[in-house]
Structure formats: structure tokens, C-alpha cells
Coordinates of C-alpha atoms and ligand atoms in Angstrom, one line a residue:
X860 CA 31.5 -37.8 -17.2
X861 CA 31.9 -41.5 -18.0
X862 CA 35.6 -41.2 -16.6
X863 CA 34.0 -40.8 -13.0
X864 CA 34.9 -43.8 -11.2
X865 CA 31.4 -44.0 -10.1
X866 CA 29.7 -44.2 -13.8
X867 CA 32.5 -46.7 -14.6
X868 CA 31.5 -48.9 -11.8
X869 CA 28.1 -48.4 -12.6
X870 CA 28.7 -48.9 -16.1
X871 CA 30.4 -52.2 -15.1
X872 CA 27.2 -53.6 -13.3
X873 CA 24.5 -51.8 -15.2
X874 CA 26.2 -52.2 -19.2
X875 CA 27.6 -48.9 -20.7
X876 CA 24.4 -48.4 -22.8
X877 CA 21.8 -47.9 -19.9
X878 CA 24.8 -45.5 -18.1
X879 CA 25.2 -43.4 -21.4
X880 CA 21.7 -42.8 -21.7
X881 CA 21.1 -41.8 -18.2
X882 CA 25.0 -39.1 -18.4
X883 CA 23.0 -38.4 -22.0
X884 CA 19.7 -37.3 -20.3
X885 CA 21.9 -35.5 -17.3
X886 CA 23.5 -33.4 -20.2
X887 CA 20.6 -31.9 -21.6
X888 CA 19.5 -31.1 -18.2
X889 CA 22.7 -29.0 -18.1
X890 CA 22.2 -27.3 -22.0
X891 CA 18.8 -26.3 -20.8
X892 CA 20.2 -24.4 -18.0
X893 CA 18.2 -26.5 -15.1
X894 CA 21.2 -28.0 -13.9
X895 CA 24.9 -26.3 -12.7
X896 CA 27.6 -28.2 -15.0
X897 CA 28.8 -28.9 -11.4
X898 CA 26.5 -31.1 -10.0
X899 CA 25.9 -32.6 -12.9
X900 CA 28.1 -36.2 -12.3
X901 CA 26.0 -36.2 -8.9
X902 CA 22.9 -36.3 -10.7
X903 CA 23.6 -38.9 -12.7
X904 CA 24.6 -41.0 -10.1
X905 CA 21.3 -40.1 -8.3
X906 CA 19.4 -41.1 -11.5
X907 CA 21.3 -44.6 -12.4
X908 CA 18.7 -47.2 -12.1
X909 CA 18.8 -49.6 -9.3
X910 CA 19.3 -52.6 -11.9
X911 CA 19.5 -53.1 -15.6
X912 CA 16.2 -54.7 -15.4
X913 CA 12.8 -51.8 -15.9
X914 CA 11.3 -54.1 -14.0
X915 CA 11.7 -52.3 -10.5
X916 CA 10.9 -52.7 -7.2
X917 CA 8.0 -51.2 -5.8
X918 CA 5.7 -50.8 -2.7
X919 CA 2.2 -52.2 -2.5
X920 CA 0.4 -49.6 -0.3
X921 CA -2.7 -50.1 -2.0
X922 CA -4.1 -52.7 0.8
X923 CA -4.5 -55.4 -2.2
X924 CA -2.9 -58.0 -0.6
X925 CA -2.4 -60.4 -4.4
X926 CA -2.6 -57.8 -6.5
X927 CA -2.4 -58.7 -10.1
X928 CA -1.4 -55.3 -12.0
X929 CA 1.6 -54.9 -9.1
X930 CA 2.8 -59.0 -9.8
X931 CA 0.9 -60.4 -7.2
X932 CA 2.9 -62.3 -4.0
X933 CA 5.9 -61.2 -3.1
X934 CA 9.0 -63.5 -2.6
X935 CA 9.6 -64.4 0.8
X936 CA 13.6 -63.7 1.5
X937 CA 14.2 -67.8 1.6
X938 CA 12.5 -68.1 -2.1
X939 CA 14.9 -64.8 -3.6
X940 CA 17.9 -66.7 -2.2
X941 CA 16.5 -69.7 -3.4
X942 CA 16.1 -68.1 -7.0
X943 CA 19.4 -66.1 -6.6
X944 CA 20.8 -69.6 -5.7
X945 CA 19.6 -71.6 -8.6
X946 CA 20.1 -69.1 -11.4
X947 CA 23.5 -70.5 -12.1
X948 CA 23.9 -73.8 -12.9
X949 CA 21.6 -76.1 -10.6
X950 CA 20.7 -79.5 -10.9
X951 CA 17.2 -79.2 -12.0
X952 CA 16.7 -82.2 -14.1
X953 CA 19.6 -84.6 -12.9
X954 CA 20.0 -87.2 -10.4
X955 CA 22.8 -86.1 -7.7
X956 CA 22.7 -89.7 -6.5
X957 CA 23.5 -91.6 -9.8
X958 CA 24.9 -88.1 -11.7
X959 CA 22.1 -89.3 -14.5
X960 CA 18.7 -87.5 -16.0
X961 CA 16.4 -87.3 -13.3
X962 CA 13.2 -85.9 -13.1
X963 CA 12.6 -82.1 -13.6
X964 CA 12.1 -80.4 -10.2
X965 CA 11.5 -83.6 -8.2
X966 CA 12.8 -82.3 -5.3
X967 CA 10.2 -79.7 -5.1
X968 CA 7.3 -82.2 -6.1
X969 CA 8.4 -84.3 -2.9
X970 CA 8.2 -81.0 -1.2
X971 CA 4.7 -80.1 -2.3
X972 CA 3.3 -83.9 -1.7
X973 CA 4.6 -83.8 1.9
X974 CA 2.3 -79.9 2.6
X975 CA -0.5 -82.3 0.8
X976 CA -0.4 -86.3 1.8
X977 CA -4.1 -86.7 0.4
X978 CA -2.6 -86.5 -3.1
X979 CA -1.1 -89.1 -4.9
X980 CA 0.8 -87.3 -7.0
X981 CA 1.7 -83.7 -7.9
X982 CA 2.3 -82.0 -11.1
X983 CA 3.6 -77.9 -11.6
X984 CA 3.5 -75.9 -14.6
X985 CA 3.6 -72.0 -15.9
X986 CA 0.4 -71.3 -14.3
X987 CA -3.4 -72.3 -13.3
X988 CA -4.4 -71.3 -17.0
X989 CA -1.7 -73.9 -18.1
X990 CA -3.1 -76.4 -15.7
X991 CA -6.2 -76.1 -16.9
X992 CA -5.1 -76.6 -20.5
X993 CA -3.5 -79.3 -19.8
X994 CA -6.3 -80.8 -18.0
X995 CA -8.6 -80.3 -20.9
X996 CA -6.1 -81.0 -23.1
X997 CA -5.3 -84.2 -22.1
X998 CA -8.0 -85.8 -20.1
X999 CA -10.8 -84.2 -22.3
X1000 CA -10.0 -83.9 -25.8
X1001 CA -12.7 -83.8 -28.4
X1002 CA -15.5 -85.1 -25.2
X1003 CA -17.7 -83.4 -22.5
X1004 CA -16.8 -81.3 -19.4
X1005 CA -19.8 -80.5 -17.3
X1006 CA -19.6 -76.9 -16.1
X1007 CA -22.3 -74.9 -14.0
X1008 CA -23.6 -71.8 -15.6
X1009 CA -23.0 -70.4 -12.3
X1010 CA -19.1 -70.8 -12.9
X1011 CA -18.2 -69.2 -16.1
X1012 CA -15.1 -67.3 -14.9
X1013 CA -13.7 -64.1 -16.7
X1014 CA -10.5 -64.1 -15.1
X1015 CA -9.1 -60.7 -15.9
X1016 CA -8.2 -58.7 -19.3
X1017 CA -10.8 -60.5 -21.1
X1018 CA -9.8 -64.4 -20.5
X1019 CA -12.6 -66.5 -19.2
X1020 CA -11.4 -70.3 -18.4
X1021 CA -14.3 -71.7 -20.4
X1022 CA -13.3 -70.7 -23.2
X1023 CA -9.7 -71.7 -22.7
X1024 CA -11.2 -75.1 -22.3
X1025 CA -12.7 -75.2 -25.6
X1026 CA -9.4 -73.5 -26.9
X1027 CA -8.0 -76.9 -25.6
X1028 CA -9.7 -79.3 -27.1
X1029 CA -12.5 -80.0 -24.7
X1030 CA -16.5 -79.8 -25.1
X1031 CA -18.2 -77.7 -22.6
X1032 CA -21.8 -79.0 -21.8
X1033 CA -23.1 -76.1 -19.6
X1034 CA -25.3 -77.3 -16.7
X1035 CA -27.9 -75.7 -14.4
X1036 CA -28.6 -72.1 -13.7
X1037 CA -26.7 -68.7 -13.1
X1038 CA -27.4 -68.6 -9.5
X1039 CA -29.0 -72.8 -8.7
X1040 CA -26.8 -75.7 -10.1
X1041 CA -28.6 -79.3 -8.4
X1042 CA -27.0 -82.3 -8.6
X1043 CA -29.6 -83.4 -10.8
X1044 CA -28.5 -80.9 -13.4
X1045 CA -25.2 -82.7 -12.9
X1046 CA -26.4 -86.3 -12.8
X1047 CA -28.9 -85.7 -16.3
X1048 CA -25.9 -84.5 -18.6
X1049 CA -23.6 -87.2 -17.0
X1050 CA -23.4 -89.9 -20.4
X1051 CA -20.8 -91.9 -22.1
X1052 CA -19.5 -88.6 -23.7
X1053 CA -18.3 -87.0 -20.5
X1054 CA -15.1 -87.0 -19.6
X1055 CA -14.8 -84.5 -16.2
X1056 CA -17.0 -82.9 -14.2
X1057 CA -15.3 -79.4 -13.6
X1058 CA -15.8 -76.8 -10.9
X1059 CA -14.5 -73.6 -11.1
X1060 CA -14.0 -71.4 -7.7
X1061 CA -15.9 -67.8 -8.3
X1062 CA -12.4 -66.5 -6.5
X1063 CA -13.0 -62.8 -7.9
X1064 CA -17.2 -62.3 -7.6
X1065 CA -19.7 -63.5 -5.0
X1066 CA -22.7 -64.7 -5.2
X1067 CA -25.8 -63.7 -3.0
X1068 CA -29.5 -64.4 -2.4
X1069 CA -31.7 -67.3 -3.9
X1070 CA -28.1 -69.4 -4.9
X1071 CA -26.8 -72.9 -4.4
X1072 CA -23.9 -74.9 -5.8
X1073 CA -22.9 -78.1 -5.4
X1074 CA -20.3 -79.8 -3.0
X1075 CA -17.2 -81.6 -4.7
X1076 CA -17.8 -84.8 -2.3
X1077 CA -21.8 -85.1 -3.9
X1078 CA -20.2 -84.6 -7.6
X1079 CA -17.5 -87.2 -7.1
X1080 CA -20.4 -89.6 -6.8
X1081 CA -21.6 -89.2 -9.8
X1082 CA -18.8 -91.5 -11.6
X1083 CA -16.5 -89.0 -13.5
X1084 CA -13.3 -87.6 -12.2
X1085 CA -14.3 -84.3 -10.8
X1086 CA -11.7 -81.4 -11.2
X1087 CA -11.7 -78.3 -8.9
X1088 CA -10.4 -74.9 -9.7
X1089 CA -9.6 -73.9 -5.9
X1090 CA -7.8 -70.5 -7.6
X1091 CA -5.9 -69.5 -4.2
X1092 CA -3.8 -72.1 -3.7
X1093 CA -4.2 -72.8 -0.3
X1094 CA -2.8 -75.9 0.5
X1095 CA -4.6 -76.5 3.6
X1096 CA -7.9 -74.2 5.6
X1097 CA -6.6 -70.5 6.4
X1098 CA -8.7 -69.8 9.8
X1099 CA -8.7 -66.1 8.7
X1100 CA -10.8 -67.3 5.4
X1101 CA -12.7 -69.8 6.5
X1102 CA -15.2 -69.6 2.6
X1103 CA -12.1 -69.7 0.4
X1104 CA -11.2 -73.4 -0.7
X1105 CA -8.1 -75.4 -0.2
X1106 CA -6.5 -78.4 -1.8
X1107 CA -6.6 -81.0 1.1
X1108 CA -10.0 -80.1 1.9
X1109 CA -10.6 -80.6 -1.5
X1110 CA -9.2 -84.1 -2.5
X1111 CA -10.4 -85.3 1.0
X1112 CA -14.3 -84.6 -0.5
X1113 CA -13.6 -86.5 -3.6
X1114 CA -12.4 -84.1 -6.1
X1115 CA -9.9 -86.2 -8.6
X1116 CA -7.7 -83.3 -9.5
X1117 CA -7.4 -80.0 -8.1
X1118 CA -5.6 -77.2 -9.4
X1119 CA -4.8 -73.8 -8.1
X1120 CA -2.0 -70.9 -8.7
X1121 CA 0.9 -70.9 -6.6
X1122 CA 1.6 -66.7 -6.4
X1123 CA -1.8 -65.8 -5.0
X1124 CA -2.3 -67.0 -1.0
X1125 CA 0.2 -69.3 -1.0
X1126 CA 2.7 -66.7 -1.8
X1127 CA 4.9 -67.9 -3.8
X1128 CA 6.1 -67.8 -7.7
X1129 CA 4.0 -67.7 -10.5
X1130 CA 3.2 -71.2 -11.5
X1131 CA 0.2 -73.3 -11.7
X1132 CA -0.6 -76.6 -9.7
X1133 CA -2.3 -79.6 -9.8
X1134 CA -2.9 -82.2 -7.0
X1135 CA -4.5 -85.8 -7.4
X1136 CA -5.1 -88.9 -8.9
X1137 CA -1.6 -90.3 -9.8
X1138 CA -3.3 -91.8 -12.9
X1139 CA -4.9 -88.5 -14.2
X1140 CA -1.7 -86.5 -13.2
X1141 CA 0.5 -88.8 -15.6
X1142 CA -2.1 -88.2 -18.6
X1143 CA -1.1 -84.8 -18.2
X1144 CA 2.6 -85.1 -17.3
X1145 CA 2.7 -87.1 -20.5
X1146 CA 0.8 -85.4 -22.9
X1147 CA 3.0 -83.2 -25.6
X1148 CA 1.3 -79.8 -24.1
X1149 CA 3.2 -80.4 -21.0
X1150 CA 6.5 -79.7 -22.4
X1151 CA 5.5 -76.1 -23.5
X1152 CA 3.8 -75.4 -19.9
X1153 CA 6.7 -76.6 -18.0
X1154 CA 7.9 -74.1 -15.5
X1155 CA 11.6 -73.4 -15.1
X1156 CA 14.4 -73.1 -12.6
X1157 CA 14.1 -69.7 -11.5
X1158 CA 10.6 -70.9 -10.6
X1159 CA 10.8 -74.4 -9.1
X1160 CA 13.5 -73.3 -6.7
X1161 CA 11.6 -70.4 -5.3
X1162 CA 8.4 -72.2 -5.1
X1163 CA 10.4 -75.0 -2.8
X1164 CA 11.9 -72.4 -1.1
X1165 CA 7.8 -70.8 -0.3
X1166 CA 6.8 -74.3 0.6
X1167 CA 9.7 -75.4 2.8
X1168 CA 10.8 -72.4 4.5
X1169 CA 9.1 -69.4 6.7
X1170 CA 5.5 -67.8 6.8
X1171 CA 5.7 -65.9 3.1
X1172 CA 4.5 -62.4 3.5
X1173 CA 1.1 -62.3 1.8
X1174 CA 0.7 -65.4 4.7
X1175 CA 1.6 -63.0 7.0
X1176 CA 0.0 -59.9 5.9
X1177 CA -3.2 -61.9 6.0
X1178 CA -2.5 -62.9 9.3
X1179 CA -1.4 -59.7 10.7
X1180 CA -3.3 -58.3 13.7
X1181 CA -5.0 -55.1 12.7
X1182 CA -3.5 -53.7 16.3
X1183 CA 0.3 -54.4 15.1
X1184 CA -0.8 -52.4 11.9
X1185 CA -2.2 -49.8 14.0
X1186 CA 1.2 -49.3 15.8
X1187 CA 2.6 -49.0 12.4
X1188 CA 0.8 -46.4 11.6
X1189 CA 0.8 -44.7 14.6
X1190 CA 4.6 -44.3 14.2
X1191 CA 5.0 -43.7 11.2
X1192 CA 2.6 -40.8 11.5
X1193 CA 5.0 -39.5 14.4
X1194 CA 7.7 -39.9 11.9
X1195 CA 6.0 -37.9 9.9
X1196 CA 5.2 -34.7 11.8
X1197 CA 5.9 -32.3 9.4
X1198 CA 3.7 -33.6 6.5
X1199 CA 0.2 -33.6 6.4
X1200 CA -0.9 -36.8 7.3
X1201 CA -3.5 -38.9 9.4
X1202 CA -4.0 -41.9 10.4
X1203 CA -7.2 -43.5 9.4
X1204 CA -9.0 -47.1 10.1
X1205 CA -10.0 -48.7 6.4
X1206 CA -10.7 -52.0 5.1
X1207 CA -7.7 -54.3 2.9
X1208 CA -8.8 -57.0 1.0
X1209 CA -7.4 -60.6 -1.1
X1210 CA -7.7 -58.6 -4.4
X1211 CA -7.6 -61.5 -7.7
X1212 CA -6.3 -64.2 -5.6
X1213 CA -9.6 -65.1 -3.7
X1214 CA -12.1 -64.3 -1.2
X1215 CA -14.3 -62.0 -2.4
X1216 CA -16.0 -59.3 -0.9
X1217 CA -14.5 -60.6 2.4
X1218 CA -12.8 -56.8 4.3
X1219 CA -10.0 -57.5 6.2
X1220 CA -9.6 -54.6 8.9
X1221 CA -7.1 -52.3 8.4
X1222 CA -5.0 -48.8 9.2
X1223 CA -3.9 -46.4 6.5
X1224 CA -2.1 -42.9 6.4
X1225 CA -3.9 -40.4 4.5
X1226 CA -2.2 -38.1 2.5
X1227 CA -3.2 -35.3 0.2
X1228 CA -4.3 -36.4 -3.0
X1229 CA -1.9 -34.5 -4.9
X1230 CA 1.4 -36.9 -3.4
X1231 CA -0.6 -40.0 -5.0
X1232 CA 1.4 -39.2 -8.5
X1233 CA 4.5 -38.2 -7.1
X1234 CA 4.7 -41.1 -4.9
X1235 CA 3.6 -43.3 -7.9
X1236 CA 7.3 -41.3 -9.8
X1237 CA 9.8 -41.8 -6.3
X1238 CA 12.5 -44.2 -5.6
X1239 CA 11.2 -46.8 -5.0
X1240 CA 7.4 -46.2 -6.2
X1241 CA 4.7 -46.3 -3.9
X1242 CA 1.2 -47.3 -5.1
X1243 CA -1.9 -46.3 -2.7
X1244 CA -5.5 -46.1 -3.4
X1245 CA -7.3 -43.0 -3.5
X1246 CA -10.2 -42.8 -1.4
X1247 CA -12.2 -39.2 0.4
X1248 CA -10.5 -37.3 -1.8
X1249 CA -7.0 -37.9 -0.5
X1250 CA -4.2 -40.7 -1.1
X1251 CA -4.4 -43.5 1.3
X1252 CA -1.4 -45.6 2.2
X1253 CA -2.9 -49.4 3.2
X1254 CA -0.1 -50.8 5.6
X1255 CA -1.7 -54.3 5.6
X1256 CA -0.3 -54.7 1.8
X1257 CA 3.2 -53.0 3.1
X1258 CA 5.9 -55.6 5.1
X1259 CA 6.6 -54.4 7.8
X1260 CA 10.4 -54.3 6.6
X1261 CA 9.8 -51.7 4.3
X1262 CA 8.5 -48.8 6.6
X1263 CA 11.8 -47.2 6.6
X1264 CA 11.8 -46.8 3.0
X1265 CA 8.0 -45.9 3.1
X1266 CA 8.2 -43.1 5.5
X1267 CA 11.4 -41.9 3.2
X1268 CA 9.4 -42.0 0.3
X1269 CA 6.3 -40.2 1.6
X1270 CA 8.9 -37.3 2.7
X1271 CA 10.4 -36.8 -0.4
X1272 CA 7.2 -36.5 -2.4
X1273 CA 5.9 -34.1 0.5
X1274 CA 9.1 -31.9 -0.6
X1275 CA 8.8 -32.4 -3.7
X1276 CA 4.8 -31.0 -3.4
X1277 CA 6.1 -28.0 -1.6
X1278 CA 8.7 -27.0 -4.1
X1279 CA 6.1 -27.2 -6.8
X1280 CA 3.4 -25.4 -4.5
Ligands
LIG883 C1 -6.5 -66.9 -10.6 C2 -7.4 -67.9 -11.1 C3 -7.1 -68.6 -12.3 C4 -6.0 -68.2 -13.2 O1 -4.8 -68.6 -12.6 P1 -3.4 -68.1 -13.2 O2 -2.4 -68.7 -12.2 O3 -3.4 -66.6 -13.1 O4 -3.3 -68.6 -14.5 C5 -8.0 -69.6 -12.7 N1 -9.0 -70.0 -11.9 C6 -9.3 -69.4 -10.7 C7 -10.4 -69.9 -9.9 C8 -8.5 -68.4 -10.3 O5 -8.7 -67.8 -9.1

């Protein structure tokens, strides 16, 4: 079987081990009688992975727009080109002017202080948590960061960012109430020990009823720098959230430093950024932490490539009028006729990345609930969210690009259904 001109190829692109376990697996298909000796080259071909990574490609249909488990944003097409571009050689620390040592990713920095002129300087690393670290590491080592009780943030699978702070160095001096912090609460623990004044964005819970917070601009009078966890990454208001925080609004109150993730609503790669005072930002640039959070190639070049070219899609999917997704669905249902499905009206949401509790209207198919697994096991996978006791495909979370492949999918795991039934 590996002398079929096909396997060789494949074994070529995907590396002969991957290919001999696949011809090994088609093999024993064949000794157990499910599979005609004849058709068993075919097979394998059929079952050779798309690439030698496991990491495949999948579709969100779960109406999560960021959603964490499923590696939050997708790429735009201009940041995988910009990846696929950069992943040879690229000139990522280097001067092309002078041909000497420049300064790691600088050509994206420019890029990211031109989306955001109120900051006067711009910093990147692996992710918010980094940022953060750094932050505490660096500007708040061994002293005080004031922190409302209101704002201690489990982020997901057990991490909370307080106690990332402390894991950095800093002190945490916990001020006010769960649901009231006062800018007295603030103002009393302010003292020579305190280095920052943090807040933290509640992007994944909301708080209702008898609550108040302070605003960044009445902190930044206080006296010490004031940092702000925004979360999102929203570099500037999004009309369609108008509650979820952004970093020119931001550093235009007064905050000093504000970080944020870059592959939640901005939509780009994982990496975490941080806005502000050129000062502060140089603490951090400059402290020995930095050079085991730096981000790398791969990441810088797609994150330029988010910033400086078109709408990314979880921009777009956001944005998308719920009519447009109706039409989707509408068709796709046509598409669709011999399969039991419907088309029902359901709410999306942010997911991790921000904005609570806010709906965002949307159109799903629904299928029985028996395709949920088998569409979970297709090529490619397709992840929806039961809900009525049947599997609900979210087309708010689906670009619109892929609802060729989705309506392919959905029909194979119908047949698939019927030959087990
Ligand atoms: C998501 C989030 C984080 C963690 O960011 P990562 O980029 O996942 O490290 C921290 N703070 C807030 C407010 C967040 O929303």
C-alpha cells in the first residue's frame, strides 16, 4: 500500500510515520473483515489527516463568538498569510535600513501606536496574564496594589489574576466591598507603600443591583499610576457593545497603563498588550521577566497583519446583521431538505472575551440531538450547543465562508445517523 503514488505523496508532506499508522489502522480494518482488501488504498487516502499537526481545523457553531476551549479568534486570511509569510526567515529583530539589531517587532508596535495615539508607548507579550506579571513584577515588587473586592477575577481553569499578582512579587491591599468600592475606600489605603492602583474588567460575570465601582478618570486622581485590565482588547468603542471597555477610552480617563488580550474582540493572535505611560512601559520592557514573556514571530506578524489589514472575523461576526444570518440559515436549510432540520431564532454571545450577559440575536439550524457527536467526529468537526433537546448550529459563530463545508458536514453525519439507525 505505501507503493501507491498517493501514500507516497502523502508520505512526503505528512512524514512516513503518521502515513504508516494511518495504512496500519486501514489494515486491520481489512483482517477484521469490515473492509474489501479492494478499497482498502482508498480508505486510507480518505483517512490521511489534513496536516501533520493534531491540531485541526474546526467549525465554531456553537454561537460563542471567543470561545476559549475552541482557541478563541480566528485568523483573518491577511494575518494566516502574514504568519505563513514570516515563518521562514523574517526580519523580526533587525534593522532593514542599517542591516543592524533593531528592535523586536517594531514594525508592529508602530502599527499598534498609530490604532491608539493616546499612548505613548506600546509594549506586547505572550498574553494579558504575562502583562499583568510583568506589570506587578516590575512596577510593584515587594509594595501595594489597591484592588476592589469587587474585582477578584477567576479567569478560567482555576487562575484568578490576584493571585498571579502576588505570584509576581506584588502586595495586594484589598479595598471596599463585593458589590460598593467608593473612592474613599481608594483614597484611605492610598500611602507611601502603594505602588498602583489596579482595576480589573469583570469581562466574564456581571454585576447587578445595590453595586457601584469607580471610574478610572476619579482613580487617576488619587496620585498613583492606575492600571486597567480592559480584558477584550478593544482598541477603540465597539457601537454594538457599548458597556465593554476599550483602550483609548481608557488612557483618555487617566488610566497610566492599560492592558488587554489581543485574540479576544480584537481578533487577532494570542498575545497580551499593554498601552501607556512611556515611562512605566520601559520599567517593564526592561525588567528580566520580559525576556521570558516575549511573544514571537509567528505571533507579531499576524497580530500586524489583524491591526493593519481588513475587518477580522470575530469583528465581523459581532457586527453581522441578524437578517444576513437569517438568509444563511434560510438556505442552508433549503440545502438541506432531506435532513431533519429547522431553522430556529436563538441568542449568540462574546463567550470569555467580554461582555457579559449581553445576547446578541441570532439564527441556528436545529438538528436532532443524536448528529451533535457525530458532527463533533466529521471532517472537519463541527461543535454546536445543545439546547430543547436537539443540536443547534449558531451561524453567528460560523464565517460565512464556511457554509459550504458546513452544509457538507451536517449531511454526512445525517448519513452516517441513518446507516446506524
Ligand atoms: C481574558 C482576561 C484575562 C486573561 O487574558 P489572557 O490573554 O487569556 O492571558 C485577564 N483579565 C481579563 C479582564 C480578561 O478578560
Amino acid at each position: 500500500m505505501l507503493a501507491d503514488p498517493r501514500l507516497r505523496a502523502a508520505a512526503q508532506r505528512l512524514g512516513h510515520r503518521l502515513v504508516h499508522e494511518v495504512v496500519v489502522a486501514t489494515l486491520q480494518q481489512v483482517r477484521e473483515g469490515r473492509l474489501a482488501p479492494g478499497q482498502a488504498a482508498d480508505a486510507a487516502v480518505a483517512a490521511l489527516p489534513a496536516t501533520a499537526s493534531p491540531l485541526g481545523r474546526v467549525i465554531n457553531a456553537t454561537g460563542v463568538l471567543v470561545h476559549t476551549n475552541l482557541g478563541r479568534a480566528p485568523l483573518s486570511a491577511a494575518a494566516v498569510d502574514g504568519l505563513a509569510e514570516a515563518a521562514g526567515h523574517t526580519p523580526v529583530e533587525l534593522d532593514p535600513a542599517t542591516g543592524r539589531r533593531g528592535r523586536r517587532g517594531q514594525a508592529v508596535l508602530s502599527l499598534l501606536a498609530a490604532a491608539v495615539p493616546h499612548a505613548e508607548a506600546v509594549h506586547v507579550v505572550n498574553n494579558n496574564a504575562a502583562a499583568l506579571v510583568l506589570v506587578a513584577a516590575a512596577l510593584a515588587s515587594g509594595r501595594e496594589v489597591l484592588l476592589s473586592r469587587g474585582e477578584f477575577v477567576e479567569i478560567g481553569d482555576g487562575f484568578r489574576v490576584h493571585e498571579l499578582l502576588t505570584a509576581s512579587g506584588a502586595v495586594l491591599r484589598e479595598v471596599g466591598a463585593t458589590n460598593r468600592t467608593h473612592l474613599a475606600d481608594y483614597a484611605n489605603a492610598v500611602g507611601p507603600d502603594t505602588a498602583l492602583i489596579l482595576r480589573i474588567h469583570p469581562s466574564n460575570y456581571a454585576q447587578q443591583g445595590f453595586v457601584s465601582s469607580v471610574p478610572v478618570g476619579e482613580l487617576a486622581g488619587l496620585g498613583p499610576p492606575v492600571v486597567y485590565d480592559v480584558g477584550s482588547g478593544l482598541l477603540a468603542p465597539e457601537p454594538v457593545l457599548p458597556d465593554e471597555p476599550d483602550v483609548t477610552t481608557a488612557l483618555a480617563a487617566g488610566a497610566a497603563l492599560v492592558t488587554a488580550s489581543a485574540d479576544k474582540l480584537l481578533g487577532g493572535p494570542q498575545a497580551g498588550l499593554m498601552f501607556g505611560r512611556a515611562d512605566l512601559i520601559e520599567r517593564c520592557r526592561r525588567h528580566p521577566l520580559a525576556r521570558a514573556l516575549r511573544v514571537d514571530k509567528l505571533t507579531l506578524a499576524a497580530l500586524a497583519a489583524t491591526i493593519a489589514g481588513p475587518t477580522p472575523p470575530v469583528r465581523a461576526a459581532l457586527r453581522a446583521p441578524v437578517a444576513e444570518i437569517r438568509r444563511r440559515a434560510e438556505q442552508l436549510a433549503r440545502r438541506l431538505s432531506d435532513v431533519d432540520v429547522r431553522v430556529v431564532d436563538c441568542e449568540a454571545s462574546v463567550g470569555g472575551g467580554g461582555a457579559p450577559g449581553v445576547g446578541l440575536p441570532s439564527v441556528a439550524l436545529s438538528l436532532p440531538e443524536e448528529l451533535a457527536g457525530l458532527l463533533r467526529a466529521g471532517r472537519p468537526p463541527v461543535y454546536g450547543r445543545i439546547a430543547d433537546g436537539r443540536c443547534w448550529l449558531d451561524l453567528r459563530s460560523v464565517p460565512p465562508t464556511e457554509d459550504d463545508v458546513l452544509a457538507e458536514a451536517v449531511r454526512a453525519a445525517a448519513a452516517r445517523s441513518s446507516d446506524a439507525g
